[in-house]
């Protein structure tokens, strides 16, 4: 089964039903039916084919949430293209790596971003939007199967350089079906989509659950905590997916509005980073809902979820989703054998949700799988009744507001800057974002600390996404190291804002 089969009951079966509400460039709400979306993507598919795109070609998309992202996704699926979503916050360093690796035929973006893409063909989204608005008959469809790649999603896994996880039609179908069944999502739902569509949480869960269930969606360009209360109050969603930072922000909602929002809602889901039990409790008190926490990964889509009915246990991610097997194995690098309940280990996952490997990286793919199981790099423990608790990762990944930061990427960039001899980057706790990065720098620069830090900040902002730029640059005489030369980050002096 491929994605067009999954969407058919909505795109064809619910042609005349309201599907989507999204603001246009002037802020006016556009309302579309599933039939409108089907027709727009037929027209855009014809336009893309006219530009020479064919099955298996990669098409990069670097856009904030807007109607054209949906048109592009559907048109790409109709042509058998492979979508390469790029985080809009990424800058030259990250973008150069992704387009160099994925080799897209073109990137679709806004005119102001055109210069960020080097020699790659850049297509202005506004021009393509005209193609989507012109009625065209559906073209010839390539024969697709569950194994056909649908997207390359770039993620760093355990190393610094991002790799493209090859997510197939079958992966997205399996994930959407598991979530529809587990969370009882139906055409009667109203989904408020505030997660970015360039990562798995918004794309793999949000967009696919909407298209598979035929429910209604209100899409906003990005989560803005100053507007969130207004969206909830006006749209009255039954369903919301968010990262913990969004739930922390929603706690600012006044008590009466929170009660009204809670009364209209059916389900709030959290993932991408740990949800602090105190946030779960405060949200329950204010909105009258126990947030349902689940666990996934770019390479595997969703693996484990607290139940819709039954206990949503704070601090845990719940039980394996339908069709997903989870094994906890000893975290040593030798023979990784399954451990007993109550014993900590590394999570291994198997199921139709697991990606086909990494784009053109046979070595990385081989290292990620062991006898058919995907090695997540996440550490955790299973209780005798099956509930899984995550306990961190093998590698030192920082998750800030649900966005991933690999210390090594920033350490390498810092070490290449003038005045920096070496650097170590660490995550420190932050009440809103969960964690934020802080850099420790060994330097022979003579400037005062403030001037030097400002220079490093400016240099990094030009190269990488703002959420990766360290909150502070602490000068240290040397980095603490083991006898083997490995930096011992836990021995660095604590940083306080
Ligand atoms: C954040 N910023 C953005 C966006 N999001 N800019 C443009 N478009 C966006 N979509 C920038 C802001 O300009 C600002 O920059 C900074 O990020 C924080 O903005 P602020 O308004 O203070 O936001 P916040 O209230 O702190 O909330 C941040 C956020 C954002 C909206 C929650 O972190 C976010 O969208 N997180 C979702 C990430 C996500 O989808 N992760 C899923 C990965 P400056 O830093 O310069 O101030 S998939 C995954 O992890 C797996 C598979 C899973 O399990 O889901
Ligand atoms: P990504 O690399 O963006 O796919 O992020 C996946 C990682 O996010 C996982 O390997 C986990 O470490 C983390 N993650 C996702 N959901 C949760 C959760 N509910 N609690 C803790 N960590 C999570």
Coordinates of C-alpha atoms and ligand atoms in Angstrom, one line a residue:
X1 CA 0.0 0.0 0.0
X2 CA 1.2 3.5 -0.8
X3 CA 0.2 6.9 0.5
X4 CA -2.3 7.7 -2.3
X5 CA -4.3 4.6 -1.3
X6 CA -4.2 5.9 2.3
X7 CA -5.5 9.3 1.2
X8 CA -8.1 8.1 -1.3
X9 CA -11.0 7.9 1.2
X10 CA -10.4 11.6 2.1
X11 CA -9.2 13.1 -1.2
X12 CA -11.9 11.2 -3.2
X13 CA -14.4 9.8 -0.7
X14 CA -14.8 13.2 1.1
X15 CA -14.3 15.5 -1.9
X16 CA -17.0 17.9 -0.8
X17 CA -16.1 18.0 2.9
X18 CA -14.3 20.9 4.5
X19 CA -10.6 19.9 4.9
X20 CA -8.4 22.9 5.7
X21 CA -8.3 26.4 7.0
X22 CA -5.1 28.3 6.5
X23 CA -4.2 32.0 6.2
X24 CA -3.1 33.4 2.8
X25 CA -0.3 35.9 2.4
X26 CA -2.6 38.7 3.4
X27 CA -3.8 37.0 6.6
X28 CA -7.2 36.2 5.2
X29 CA -8.5 32.6 6.0
X30 CA -8.7 30.3 3.0
X31 CA -11.1 27.4 3.3
X32 CA -10.5 24.3 1.1
X33 CA -12.3 21.0 0.6
X34 CA -10.5 17.7 0.1
X35 CA -11.6 17.9 -3.6
X36 CA -9.9 21.3 -3.8
X37 CA -6.7 19.9 -2.5
X38 CA -6.8 17.0 -4.9
X39 CA -7.4 19.3 -7.8
X40 CA -4.6 21.7 -6.8
X41 CA -2.1 18.9 -6.4
X42 CA -3.1 17.5 -9.8
X43 CA -2.3 20.9 -11.3
X44 CA 0.9 21.3 -9.4
X45 CA 2.0 17.8 -10.4
X46 CA 1.5 18.7 -14.0
X47 CA 3.5 21.9 -13.5
X48 CA 6.4 19.9 -11.8
X49 CA 6.4 17.3 -14.6
X50 CA 6.5 20.2 -17.1
X51 CA 9.7 21.4 -15.3
X52 CA 11.2 17.9 -15.9
X53 CA 10.7 16.2 -12.6
X54 CA 10.2 12.5 -12.6
X55 CA 9.8 9.5 -10.3
X56 CA 12.6 9.1 -7.8
X57 CA 13.8 12.7 -8.2
X58 CA 14.4 14.6 -5.0
X59 CA 12.6 17.9 -4.5
X60 CA 13.8 20.0 -1.5
X61 CA 11.3 22.2 0.2
X62 CA 12.3 25.0 2.6
X63 CA 9.1 26.8 3.6
X64 CA 7.3 27.7 6.7
X65 CA 3.8 26.1 7.1
X66 CA 1.6 27.3 4.3
X67 CA -0.9 25.8 1.8
X68 CA 1.8 25.2 -0.8
X69 CA 3.6 22.8 1.4
X70 CA 0.5 20.6 1.3
X71 CA 0.2 21.0 -2.4
X72 CA 3.8 20.1 -2.9
X73 CA 3.6 17.1 -0.7
X74 CA 0.5 15.7 -2.5
X75 CA 1.9 16.5 -5.9
X76 CA 5.2 14.9 -5.1
X77 CA 3.4 11.7 -3.9
X78 CA 1.4 11.7 -7.1
X79 CA 4.6 11.8 -9.2
X80 CA 6.6 9.4 -7.0
X81 CA 9.1 12.2 -6.1
X82 CA 11.1 12.1 -2.9
X83 CA 10.6 15.2 -0.8
X84 CA 13.5 16.6 1.2
X85 CA 12.1 19.0 3.8
X86 CA 14.6 21.6 5.2
X87 CA 14.1 23.4 8.5
X88 CA 13.5 27.1 7.7
X89 CA 15.8 28.1 10.6
X90 CA 18.8 26.4 8.9
X91 CA 21.6 28.6 7.5
X92 CA 24.4 28.0 5.0
X93 CA 26.3 25.3 6.8
X94 CA 23.3 23.1 7.4
X95 CA 21.7 23.8 4.0
X96 CA 25.0 23.2 2.1
X97 CA 25.3 19.8 3.7
X98 CA 21.8 18.7 3.0
X99 CA 21.6 19.8 -0.7
X100 CA 25.1 18.4 -1.3
X101 CA 24.0 15.0 0.1
X102 CA 20.5 14.7 -1.3
X103 CA 21.2 16.1 -4.8
X104 CA 17.7 17.6 -5.3
X105 CA 16.7 18.6 -8.8
X106 CA 15.5 21.9 -7.3
X107 CA 14.6 23.5 -4.0
X108 CA 11.2 25.3 -3.5
X109 CA 11.5 28.3 -1.2
X110 CA 10.6 31.9 -0.8
X111 CA 12.4 34.6 -2.9
X112 CA 14.2 36.0 0.1
X113 CA 16.0 32.7 0.8
X114 CA 17.1 32.0 -2.8
X115 CA 20.8 33.0 -2.1
X116 CA 21.1 30.4 0.6
X117 CA 21.1 27.5 -1.8
X118 CA 24.3 27.9 -3.8
X119 CA 24.2 26.3 -7.2
X120 CA 21.0 24.3 -6.6
X121 CA 18.1 25.3 -8.9
X122 CA 15.7 27.5 -6.8
X123 CA 12.0 27.6 -7.6
X124 CA 10.0 30.5 -6.1
X125 CA 7.0 29.1 -4.2
X126 CA 4.8 32.0 -5.5
X127 CA 5.4 31.0 -9.1
X128 CA 4.5 27.4 -8.4
X129 CA 1.4 28.5 -6.5
X130 CA 0.1 29.9 -9.8
X131 CA 0.4 26.4 -11.3
X132 CA -1.5 24.9 -8.4
X133 CA -4.4 27.3 -8.9
X134 CA -4.8 26.4 -12.6
X135 CA -7.2 23.5 -13.2
X136 CA -5.6 20.5 -15.0
X137 CA -6.7 16.9 -15.6
X138 CA -4.8 14.3 -13.5
X139 CA -1.7 13.0 -15.4
X140 CA -0.4 9.5 -15.6
X141 CA 0.5 8.1 -12.2
X142 CA 3.6 6.0 -11.7
X143 CA 3.2 2.6 -10.1
X144 CA 4.2 3.0 -6.5
X145 CA 4.5 0.5 -3.7
X146 CA 5.1 0.4 0.1
X147 CA 8.8 0.4 -0.6
X148 CA 8.9 3.5 -2.7
X149 CA 10.7 6.3 -0.9
X150 CA 8.5 9.3 -0.1
X151 CA 10.9 11.6 1.9
X152 CA 14.5 12.0 3.0
X153 CA 14.5 13.4 6.5
X154 CA 17.8 14.7 7.6
X155 CA 18.9 13.8 11.2
X156 CA 22.2 13.4 12.8
X157 CA 21.7 10.1 14.6
X158 CA 24.7 9.5 16.8
X159 CA 27.2 11.5 14.7
X160 CA 27.5 15.2 13.9
X161 CA 26.9 15.0 10.1
X162 CA 23.2 14.8 9.2
X163 CA 22.1 11.8 7.2
X164 CA 19.0 11.4 5.2
X165 CA 16.6 8.8 6.7
X166 CA 14.8 7.2 3.7
X167 CA 11.2 7.1 4.8
X168 CA 9.0 5.1 2.4
X169 CA 5.3 5.2 1.6
X170 CA 4.9 2.1 3.7
X171 CA 6.6 3.8 6.7
X172 CA 4.2 6.7 6.6
X173 CA 1.2 4.4 6.0
X174 CA 2.1 2.1 9.0
X175 CA 2.7 5.1 11.3
X176 CA -0.6 6.8 10.3
X177 CA -2.6 3.6 10.7
X178 CA -1.1 2.9 14.1
X179 CA -1.8 6.4 15.4
X180 CA -5.4 6.5 14.0
X181 CA -6.1 3.2 15.8
X182 CA -4.3 4.0 19.0
X183 CA -5.6 7.6 19.4
X184 CA -9.0 6.9 17.8
X185 CA -8.6 9.8 15.3
X186 CA -11.6 10.1 13.0
X187 CA -13.2 12.4 10.4
X188 CA -15.0 14.1 13.3
X189 CA -11.7 15.5 14.7
X190 CA -10.5 19.1 14.4
X191 CA -6.7 19.2 14.4
X192 CA -4.8 22.4 15.2
X193 CA -1.5 22.1 13.3
X194 CA 1.2 24.3 14.8
X195 CA 4.2 22.0 14.5
X196 CA 6.6 22.7 11.6
X197 CA 5.9 20.5 8.5
X198 CA 9.7 20.1 7.9
X199 CA 10.1 17.5 10.8
X200 CA 8.6 14.2 11.5
X201 CA 6.3 15.3 14.3
X202 CA 4.4 17.7 12.1
X203 CA 4.8 15.9 8.8
X204 CA 4.7 12.2 9.7
X205 CA 2.1 12.5 12.5
X206 CA 0.1 15.7 12.0
X207 CA -0.2 15.9 8.2
X208 CA -0.6 12.1 7.7
X209 CA -3.2 11.6 10.4
X210 CA -5.2 14.5 9.0
X211 CA -5.1 13.1 5.4
X212 CA -5.7 9.5 6.5
X213 CA -8.6 10.3 8.8
X214 CA -10.3 13.0 6.6
X215 CA -10.7 15.2 9.7
X216 CA -10.5 19.0 9.6
X217 CA -7.2 20.9 10.0
X218 CA -6.4 24.5 10.9
X219 CA -2.8 25.1 9.8
X220 CA -0.8 28.0 11.3
X221 CA 2.6 29.2 10.0
X222 CA 4.4 28.5 13.2
X223 CA 3.6 28.2 17.0
X224 CA 3.6 31.7 18.4
X225 CA 2.8 31.6 22.1
X226 CA 1.3 35.1 22.0
X227 CA -1.3 33.9 19.5
X228 CA -1.9 30.4 20.6
X229 CA -4.7 31.1 23.1
X230 CA -6.6 32.9 20.3
X231 CA -6.3 30.0 17.9
X232 CA -7.5 27.5 20.4
X233 CA -10.4 29.7 21.4
X234 CA -11.5 30.5 17.9
X235 CA -11.0 27.1 16.3
X236 CA -11.9 24.8 19.2
X237 CA -9.7 21.9 18.2
X238 CA -10.4 18.4 19.4
X239 CA -6.8 17.3 18.7
X240 CA -3.4 19.0 19.3
X241 CA 0.1 17.6 18.9
X242 CA 2.9 19.6 20.4
X243 CA 6.4 19.5 21.9
X244 CA 6.8 20.1 25.6
X245 CA 7.8 23.8 25.1
X246 CA 4.4 24.4 23.5
X247 CA 2.7 23.0 26.6
X248 CA 4.8 25.1 28.9
X249 CA 3.8 28.2 26.9
X250 CA 0.1 27.2 27.0
X251 CA 0.2 27.3 30.8
X252 CA 0.1 31.1 30.4
X253 CA -3.5 30.8 29.3
X254 CA -6.0 32.4 31.7
X255 CA -8.0 29.9 33.8
X256 CA -11.4 30.5 32.2
X257 CA -10.1 30.2 28.6
X258 CA -8.1 27.1 29.5
X259 CA -11.2 25.5 30.9
X260 CA -13.2 26.3 27.7
X261 CA -10.3 25.0 25.5
X262 CA -10.1 21.8 27.5
X263 CA -13.9 21.3 27.3
X264 CA -13.8 21.4 23.5
X265 CA -10.7 19.2 23.2
X266 CA -10.5 15.4 23.1
X267 CA -6.7 14.8 23.1
X268 CA -3.4 16.6 23.7
X269 CA -0.3 14.6 22.6
X270 CA 3.3 15.5 23.5
X271 CA 6.6 14.2 22.1
X272 CA 10.0 14.9 20.6
X273 CA 11.5 15.7 24.0
X274 CA 10.8 14.6 27.6
X275 CA 7.6 16.1 29.1
X276 CA 8.4 17.1 32.7
X277 CA 5.8 15.5 35.0
X278 CA 5.3 19.0 36.7
X279 CA 4.2 20.3 33.3
X280 CA 1.8 17.4 32.8
X281 CA 0.3 18.1 36.3
X282 CA 0.0 21.8 35.8
X283 CA -1.6 21.3 32.4
X284 CA -4.1 18.8 33.9
X285 CA -5.0 21.3 36.6
X286 CA -5.6 24.1 34.2
X287 CA -7.1 22.4 31.1
X288 CA -8.6 19.3 32.6
X289 CA -6.6 16.9 30.3
X290 CA -3.8 14.5 31.0
X291 CA -1.4 15.1 28.1
X292 CA -0.6 11.8 26.3
X293 CA 3.1 11.4 25.9
X294 CA 4.6 9.2 23.2
X295 CA 8.1 8.5 21.8
X296 CA 9.4 8.5 18.2
X297 CA 12.4 9.2 16.1
X298 CA 12.9 10.5 12.6
X299 CA 14.2 7.1 11.4
X300 CA 11.3 5.1 12.9
X301 CA 8.4 7.5 13.1
X302 CA 6.4 6.6 16.3
X303 CA 7.3 3.7 18.5
X304 CA 5.8 3.9 21.9
X305 CA 2.7 5.7 23.3
X306 CA 0.8 6.1 26.5
X307 CA -2.7 4.6 26.0
X308 CA -5.7 6.7 25.1
X309 CA -7.8 4.6 27.5
X310 CA -6.0 3.5 30.7
X311 CA -3.2 5.0 32.7
X312 CA -1.1 7.8 31.1
X313 CA 1.8 7.4 33.4
X314 CA 3.8 10.6 34.0
X315 CA 7.5 10.3 33.2
X316 CA 6.9 7.3 30.9
X317 CA 6.3 7.0 27.2
X318 CA 3.9 4.1 27.6
X319 CA 3.7 0.9 25.6
X320 CA 4.7 -0.1 22.0
X321 CA 2.2 1.0 19.3
X322 CA 0.3 -1.6 17.3
X323 CA 2.7 -3.2 14.8
X324 CA 5.8 -2.0 16.6
X325 CA 8.1 -4.3 18.6
X326 CA 10.5 -2.9 21.2
X327 CA 13.3 -4.8 22.8
X328 CA 15.6 -3.4 25.5
X329 CA 19.1 -4.8 25.1
X330 CA 22.3 -4.4 27.2
X331 CA 23.8 -1.1 26.2
X332 CA 27.3 -2.5 25.8
X333 CA 28.8 -2.4 22.3
X334 CA 29.5 -6.2 22.4
X335 CA 26.7 -8.8 22.3
X336 CA 23.6 -6.8 22.7
X337 CA 21.2 -9.2 24.4
X338 CA 17.8 -8.5 25.8
X339 CA 17.7 -7.5 29.4
X340 CA 15.1 -8.3 32.0
X341 CA 12.3 -5.9 33.0
X342 CA 13.5 -3.3 35.4
X343 CA 17.1 -3.4 34.0
X344 CA 18.2 -0.4 31.9
X345 CA 19.4 -0.8 28.4
X346 CA 19.2 0.5 24.8
X347 CA 15.9 0.5 22.9
X348 CA 15.8 -1.5 19.7
X349 CA 12.8 -1.3 17.4
X350 CA 11.3 -3.4 14.6
X351 CA 8.2 -2.8 12.5
X352 CA 6.8 -1.5 9.2
X353 CA 7.4 2.0 10.7
X354 CA 11.3 1.7 10.5
X355 CA 13.0 3.5 7.7
X356 CA 14.8 1.8 4.8
X357 CA 18.2 3.1 5.9
X358 CA 20.2 6.3 5.2
X359 CA 20.5 7.9 1.8
X360 CA 23.6 6.6 0.1
X361 CA 25.3 5.6 3.4
X362 CA 25.6 1.8 3.4
X363 CA 28.0 1.9 6.3
X364 CA 25.8 4.1 8.5
X365 CA 22.8 1.9 7.5
X366 CA 24.6 -1.3 8.4
X367 CA 25.7 0.2 11.8
X368 CA 22.1 1.3 12.6
X369 CA 20.6 -2.2 12.2
X370 CA 21.3 -5.4 14.1
X371 CA 19.6 -8.6 12.9
X372 CA 16.7 -6.7 11.5
X373 CA 16.3 -4.4 14.5
X374 CA 16.9 -0.7 14.5
X375 CA 19.2 0.6 17.1
X376 CA 17.7 3.8 18.5
X377 CA 20.6 5.1 20.7
X378 CA 18.0 5.8 23.4
X379 CA 18.4 4.3 26.8
X380 CA 15.4 3.2 28.8
X381 CA 13.8 0.6 31.1
X382 CA 10.6 -1.4 31.0
X383 CA 8.4 -1.9 34.0
X384 CA 6.9 -5.4 34.6
X385 CA 3.6 -4.1 33.3
X386 CA 5.2 -3.0 30.0
X387 CA 5.5 0.8 30.5
X388 CA 8.7 2.2 29.1
X389 CA 10.7 5.0 30.7
X390 CA 13.4 6.8 28.7
X391 CA 16.6 7.6 30.5
X392 CA 18.6 9.7 28.1
X393 CA 20.7 8.8 25.1
X394 CA 24.0 7.1 24.3
X395 CA 25.2 10.2 22.5
X396 CA 25.1 13.7 23.9
X397 CA 22.1 15.1 22.0
X398 CA 20.7 18.4 23.2
X399 CA 16.9 18.9 22.5
X400 CA 15.9 22.5 22.7
X401 CA 12.2 23.3 22.1
X402 CA 11.9 20.0 20.3
X403 CA 14.7 20.9 17.9
X404 CA 17.8 18.6 18.0
X405 CA 21.3 20.0 18.5
X406 CA 24.5 17.9 18.2
X407 CA 27.3 19.4 20.3
X408 CA 29.9 18.1 17.9
X409 CA 28.6 20.2 15.0
X410 CA 28.9 23.4 17.0
X411 CA 32.2 22.4 18.6
X412 CA 33.7 21.8 15.1
X413 CA 32.5 25.2 13.9
X414 CA 33.8 27.0 17.0
X415 CA 37.2 25.3 16.7
X416 CA 37.5 26.7 13.2
X417 CA 37.0 30.3 14.3
X418 CA 39.9 32.7 15.0
X419 CA 41.0 32.8 18.6
X420 CA 39.4 29.5 19.5
X421 CA 41.8 26.6 20.4
X422 CA 39.1 24.1 21.3
X423 CA 35.5 24.1 22.5
X424 CA 33.0 21.9 24.3
X425 CA 29.2 22.4 24.1
X426 CA 26.8 21.2 26.7
X427 CA 23.1 21.3 27.3
X428 CA 21.9 23.1 30.4
X429 CA 18.3 22.9 31.8
X430 CA 15.9 25.6 30.7
X431 CA 12.4 25.9 32.1
X432 CA 10.8 26.7 28.7
X433 CA 12.9 25.0 26.1
X434 CA 13.9 22.0 28.2
X435 CA 17.6 22.5 27.4
X436 CA 19.7 25.2 25.9
X437 CA 23.3 24.9 24.6
X438 CA 26.3 26.6 26.4
X439 CA 29.8 26.6 25.0
X440 CA 33.1 26.3 26.9
X441 CA 35.9 27.8 25.0
X442 CA 39.7 27.5 25.3
X443 CA 41.0 30.7 23.7
X444 CA 44.2 32.6 23.0
X445 CA 42.1 35.7 22.0
X446 CA 43.1 38.9 23.8
X447 CA 39.8 40.7 23.6
X448 CA 37.6 41.1 26.7
X449 CA 35.1 38.3 27.3
X450 CA 32.0 40.2 26.1
X451 CA 33.5 41.3 22.8
X452 CA 34.9 37.9 22.1
X453 CA 31.6 36.2 22.9
X454 CA 29.7 38.6 20.7
X455 CA 32.1 37.8 17.8
X456 CA 31.6 34.1 18.3
X457 CA 27.8 34.6 18.4
X458 CA 27.8 36.6 15.2
X459 CA 30.0 34.1 13.4
X460 CA 27.8 31.1 14.4
X461 CA 24.5 32.9 13.6
X462 CA 25.6 33.4 10.0
X463 CA 26.2 29.6 9.6
X464 CA 23.7 27.7 11.7
X465 CA 20.1 27.9 13.0
X466 CA 19.6 30.3 15.8
X467 CA 18.4 27.6 18.2
X468 CA 21.8 26.0 18.0
X469 CA 23.8 29.1 18.9
X470 CA 25.1 28.8 22.5
X471 CA 23.3 30.9 25.1
X472 CA 26.8 31.7 26.6
X473 CA 30.5 31.3 25.8
X474 CA 32.4 30.5 28.9
X475 CA 36.2 30.9 28.7
X476 CA 38.1 28.1 30.4
X477 CA 41.9 27.6 30.7
X478 CA 41.5 24.0 29.4
X479 CA 39.0 21.2 28.9
X480 CA 39.0 18.4 31.5
X481 CA 40.0 15.2 29.7
X482 CA 40.4 11.6 30.6
X483 CA 43.8 9.9 30.2
X484 CA 42.6 8.8 26.7
X485 CA 41.9 12.4 25.8
X486 CA 38.0 12.3 25.9
X487 CA 36.5 15.5 27.2
X488 CA 34.7 15.0 30.5
X489 CA 31.9 17.5 30.1
X490 CA 30.4 16.7 33.6
X491 CA 33.6 18.3 35.1
X492 CA 33.2 21.6 33.4
X493 CA 32.2 24.5 35.7
X494 CA 28.4 24.9 36.1
X495 CA 26.9 27.8 34.1
X496 CA 24.2 29.9 35.6
X497 CA 22.4 32.7 33.6
Ligands
LIG1 C1 11.0 28.6 16.3 N1 11.5 29.7 15.7 C2 11.0 29.7 14.4 C3 10.2 28.6 14.3 N2 10.2 27.9 15.4 N3 11.2 30.6 13.4 C4 10.6 30.3 12.3 N4 9.8 29.3 12.1 C5 9.5 28.4 13.0 N5 8.7 27.4 12.8 C6 12.5 30.6 16.2 C7 12.2 31.9 16.7 O1 12.4 32.9 15.7 C8 13.1 32.1 17.9 O2 14.4 32.4 17.4 C9 13.2 30.8 18.5 O3 13.0 29.9 17.4 C10 12.1 30.5 19.6 O4 11.0 31.3 19.3 P1 9.9 31.6 20.5 O5 8.8 32.4 19.8 O6 10.5 32.1 21.7 O7 9.3 30.2 20.6 P2 9.1 29.2 21.9 O8 7.8 29.7 22.6 O9 10.3 29.1 22.7 O10 8.7 27.9 21.1 C11 9.7 27.4 20.2 C12 8.9 26.3 19.4 C13 9.9 25.7 18.5 C14 7.8 27.0 18.6 C15 8.3 25.3 20.3 O11 11.0 25.2 19.2 C16 9.3 24.6 17.6 O12 8.6 24.8 16.7 N6 9.6 23.3 18.0 C17 9.1 22.1 17.3 C18 10.2 21.4 16.8 C19 9.8 20.1 16.2 O13 8.8 20.0 15.4 N7 10.4 19.0 16.5 C20 10.1 17.7 16.1 C21 11.3 17.0 15.5 P3 15.6 32.8 18.4 O14 16.2 31.5 18.9 O15 16.6 33.5 17.6 O16 15.1 33.6 19.5 S1 10.8 15.3 15.0 C22 11.2 14.5 16.5 O17 11.8 15.0 17.3 C23 10.8 13.0 16.6 C24 10.5 12.3 15.5 C25 9.5 13.0 17.5 O18 9.5 12.2 18.4 O19 8.6 13.8 17.3
LIG2 P1 15.0 13.1 16.0 O1 16.4 12.8 16.0 O2 14.6 14.5 15.7 O3 14.2 12.1 15.3 O4 14.6 13.0 17.5 C1 14.4 11.8 18.1 C2 14.8 11.7 19.5 O5 13.9 12.6 20.3 C3 14.6 10.4 20.1 O6 15.7 9.5 19.8 C4 14.5 10.7 21.6 O7 15.8 10.8 22.1 C5 13.8 12.0 21.6 N1 12.4 11.9 22.0 C6 11.3 11.8 21.2 N2 10.2 11.7 21.9 C7 10.6 11.7 23.2 C8 9.9 11.7 24.5 N3 8.6 11.6 24.5 N4 10.7 11.8 25.6 C9 12.0 11.9 25.5 N5 12.7 11.9 24.4 C10 12.0 11.9 23.2

